Structure formats: structure tokens, C-alpha cells
mmCIF file of C-alpha atoms in Angstrom:
data_model
loop_
_atom_site.group_PDB
_atom_site.id
_atom_site.type_symbol
_atom_site.label_atom_id
_atom_site.label_comp_id
_atom_site.label_asym_id
_atom_site.label_seq_id
_atom_site.Cartn_x
_atom_site.Cartn_y
_atom_site.Cartn_z
ATOM 1 C CA MET A 1 17.617 -33.327 12.833
ATOM 2 C CA GLY A 2 18.033 -31.851 9.812
ATOM 3 C CA PHE A 3 20.745 -31.496 7.296
ATOM 4 C CA GLY A 4 20.194 -27.900 8.493
ATOM 5 C CA SER A 5 21.193 -28.637 12.243
ATOM 6 C CA ILE A 6 24.341 -30.857 11.478
ATOM 7 C CA PHE A 7 25.444 -27.896 9.295
ATOM 8 C CA ALA A 8 25.391 -25.316 11.816
ATOM 9 C CA PHE A 9 26.877 -27.746 14.995
ATOM 10 C CA ILE A 10 29.957 -28.196 12.781
ATOM 11 C CA PHE A 11 29.873 -24.670 11.678
ATOM 12 C CA GLY A 12 29.831 -23.198 15.375
ATOM 13 C CA LEU A 13 32.140 -25.898 16.307
ATOM 14 C CA PHE A 14 34.806 -24.481 13.481
ATOM 15 C CA LEU A 15 33.937 -20.842 15.148
ATOM 16 C CA LEU A 16 34.671 -22.392 18.462
ATOM 17 C CA TYR A 17 38.501 -23.907 17.511
ATOM 18 C CA ILE A 18 38.803 -20.684 15.567
ATOM 19 C CA ILE A 19 38.237 -18.397 18.640
ATOM 20 C CA GLY A 20 39.941 -20.353 20.668
ATOM 21 C CA ILE A 21 43.423 -20.303 18.228
ATOM 22 C CA LEU A 22 42.886 -16.938 18.449
ATOM 23 C CA LEU A 23 43.134 -16.455 22.090
ATOM 24 C CA VAL A 24 46.089 -18.576 22.660
ATOM 25 C CA ILE A 25 47.454 -16.683 20.095
ATOM 26 C CA LEU A 26 46.866 -13.521 22.639
ATOM 27 C CA ILE A 27 47.950 -15.142 25.173
ATOM 28 C CA LYS A 28 51.457 -15.783 23.819
ATOM 29 C CA ILE A 29 51.437 -12.589 22.819
ATOM 30 C CA ILE A 30 51.040 -10.773 26.429
ATOM 31 C CA ILE A 31 52.674 -13.164 28.045
ATOM 32 C CA LYS A 32 55.791 -12.071 25.557
ATOM 33 C CA LEU A 33 56.007 -8.925 26.087
ATOM 34 C CA ILE A 34 55.341 -9.301 30.382
ATOM 35 C CA VAL A 35 58.691 -11.060 30.457
ATOM 36 C CA ASN A 36 60.226 -9.003 28.185
ATOM 37 C CA GLY A 37 58.980 -5.973 29.830
ATOM 38 C CA VAL A 38 60.548 -7.258 33.714
ATOM 39 C CA LEU A 39 63.596 -8.286 31.810
ATOM 40 C CA GLY A 40 63.737 -5.148 29.900
ATOM 41 C CA GLY A 41 63.206 -2.756 34.130
ATOM 42 C CA ILE A 42 65.507 -5.150 35.391
ATOM 43 C CA LEU A 43 68.156 -4.767 32.786
ATOM 44 C CA LEU A 44 67.770 -0.934 32.858
ATOM 45 C CA LEU A 45 68.480 -0.942 36.242
ATOM 46 C CA ILE A 46 71.583 -3.267 36.404
ATOM 47 C CA VAL A 47 73.196 -0.882 33.459
ATOM 48 C CA ASN A 48 72.604 2.026 35.863
ATOM 49 C CA LEU A 49 74.254 0.241 38.489
ATOM 50 C CA ILE A 50 77.277 -1.037 37.250
ATOM 51 C CA GLY A 51 77.452 1.063 34.327
ATOM 52 C CA GLY A 52 77.895 4.223 36.874
ATOM 53 C CA LEU A 53 80.855 2.994 37.686
ATOM 54 C CA ILE A 54 82.141 3.311 34.190
ATOM 55 C CA GLY A 55 80.306 5.671 32.846
ATOM 56 C CA ILE A 56 77.169 4.525 31.073
ATOM 57 C CA SER A 57 74.107 4.986 32.046
ATOM 58 C CA ILE A 58 70.446 5.134 30.470
ATOM 59 C CA VAL A 59 68.155 7.907 31.611
ATOM 60 C CA ILE A 60 64.655 5.765 33.332
ATOM 61 C CA ASN A 61 61.789 7.573 31.710
ATOM 62 C CA PRO A 62 58.148 6.797 30.064
ATOM 63 C CA LEU A 63 59.975 6.175 26.293
ATOM 64 C CA THR A 64 63.089 4.576 27.397
ATOM 65 C CA ALA A 65 60.520 2.115 29.987
ATOM 66 C CA ILE A 66 58.665 1.488 26.836
ATOM 67 C CA ILE A 67 61.925 0.623 24.421
ATOM 68 C CA ALA A 68 63.158 -1.439 26.934
ATOM 69 C CA GLY A 69 59.633 -3.340 27.750
ATOM 70 C CA ILE A 70 58.780 -4.312 24.076
ATOM 71 C CA PHE A 71 62.162 -5.009 23.041
ATOM 72 C CA GLY A 72 63.836 -6.370 25.823
ATOM 73 C CA ILE A 73 67.443 -7.083 25.744
ATOM 74 C CA PRO A 74 67.536 -5.562 22.213
ATOM 75 C CA GLY A 75 65.667 -2.854 23.545
ATOM 76 C CA ILE A 76 68.282 -1.919 25.895
ATOM 77 C CA VAL A 77 71.657 -2.519 23.954
ATOM 78 C CA LEU A 78 69.521 -0.585 21.335
ATOM 79 C CA LEU A 79 69.281 2.984 23.372
ATOM 80 C CA LEU A 80 73.030 2.536 24.680
ATOM 81 C CA ILE A 81 73.858 2.807 21.405
ATOM 82 C CA MET A 82 71.794 5.460 20.314
ATOM 83 C CA GLN A 83 72.929 7.048 23.487
ATOM 84 C CA ASN A 84 76.580 7.142 22.289
ATOM 85 C CA ILE A 85 75.516 8.160 18.542
ATOM 86 C CA LEU A 86 73.611 10.975 19.516
#
């Protein structure tokens, strides 16, 4: 076993470690987007159900769903502020 083989083995382990870290980071981002999407959708429904009693509602369309899904609770607040300003 020469020096080149040992170097290649160490380099391969290093690349495997980097790929593993990137996959973990990607999975964390995907889980965060899923959680924000579910919370945003539930909040859109709650705002429309409870807010309908006091005159506040958010139209559910693809744009509002994307904003609520990506940003979660701050997205709902943003939609309510934008609706009252515009």
C-alpha cells in the first residue's frame, strides 16, 4: 500500500463527510419548509374562520399559500398587514 493509496482513501473519507453534511443541511431545510407550510395553511384557515366574525379574511390563492408556506406565521402577519395597507 503506497502513499498514494492512503492519500486517496483519506480524500475519499473527507468527500464522504462533506456530502453527508450537505445532505443533513438539505434535509433540515426541507423539514423546516414542510413545517412552515403546514402551520401557514392551518393559520390561513384559522384566520379566515375566526377573522370572518370580525371582518378579517385572507383570500386563499396560490400566491398567499406560497407566502404562508415559506414564511409561516410571519407570512400570515405580512398578508394581513398588506391587505390593510393596500
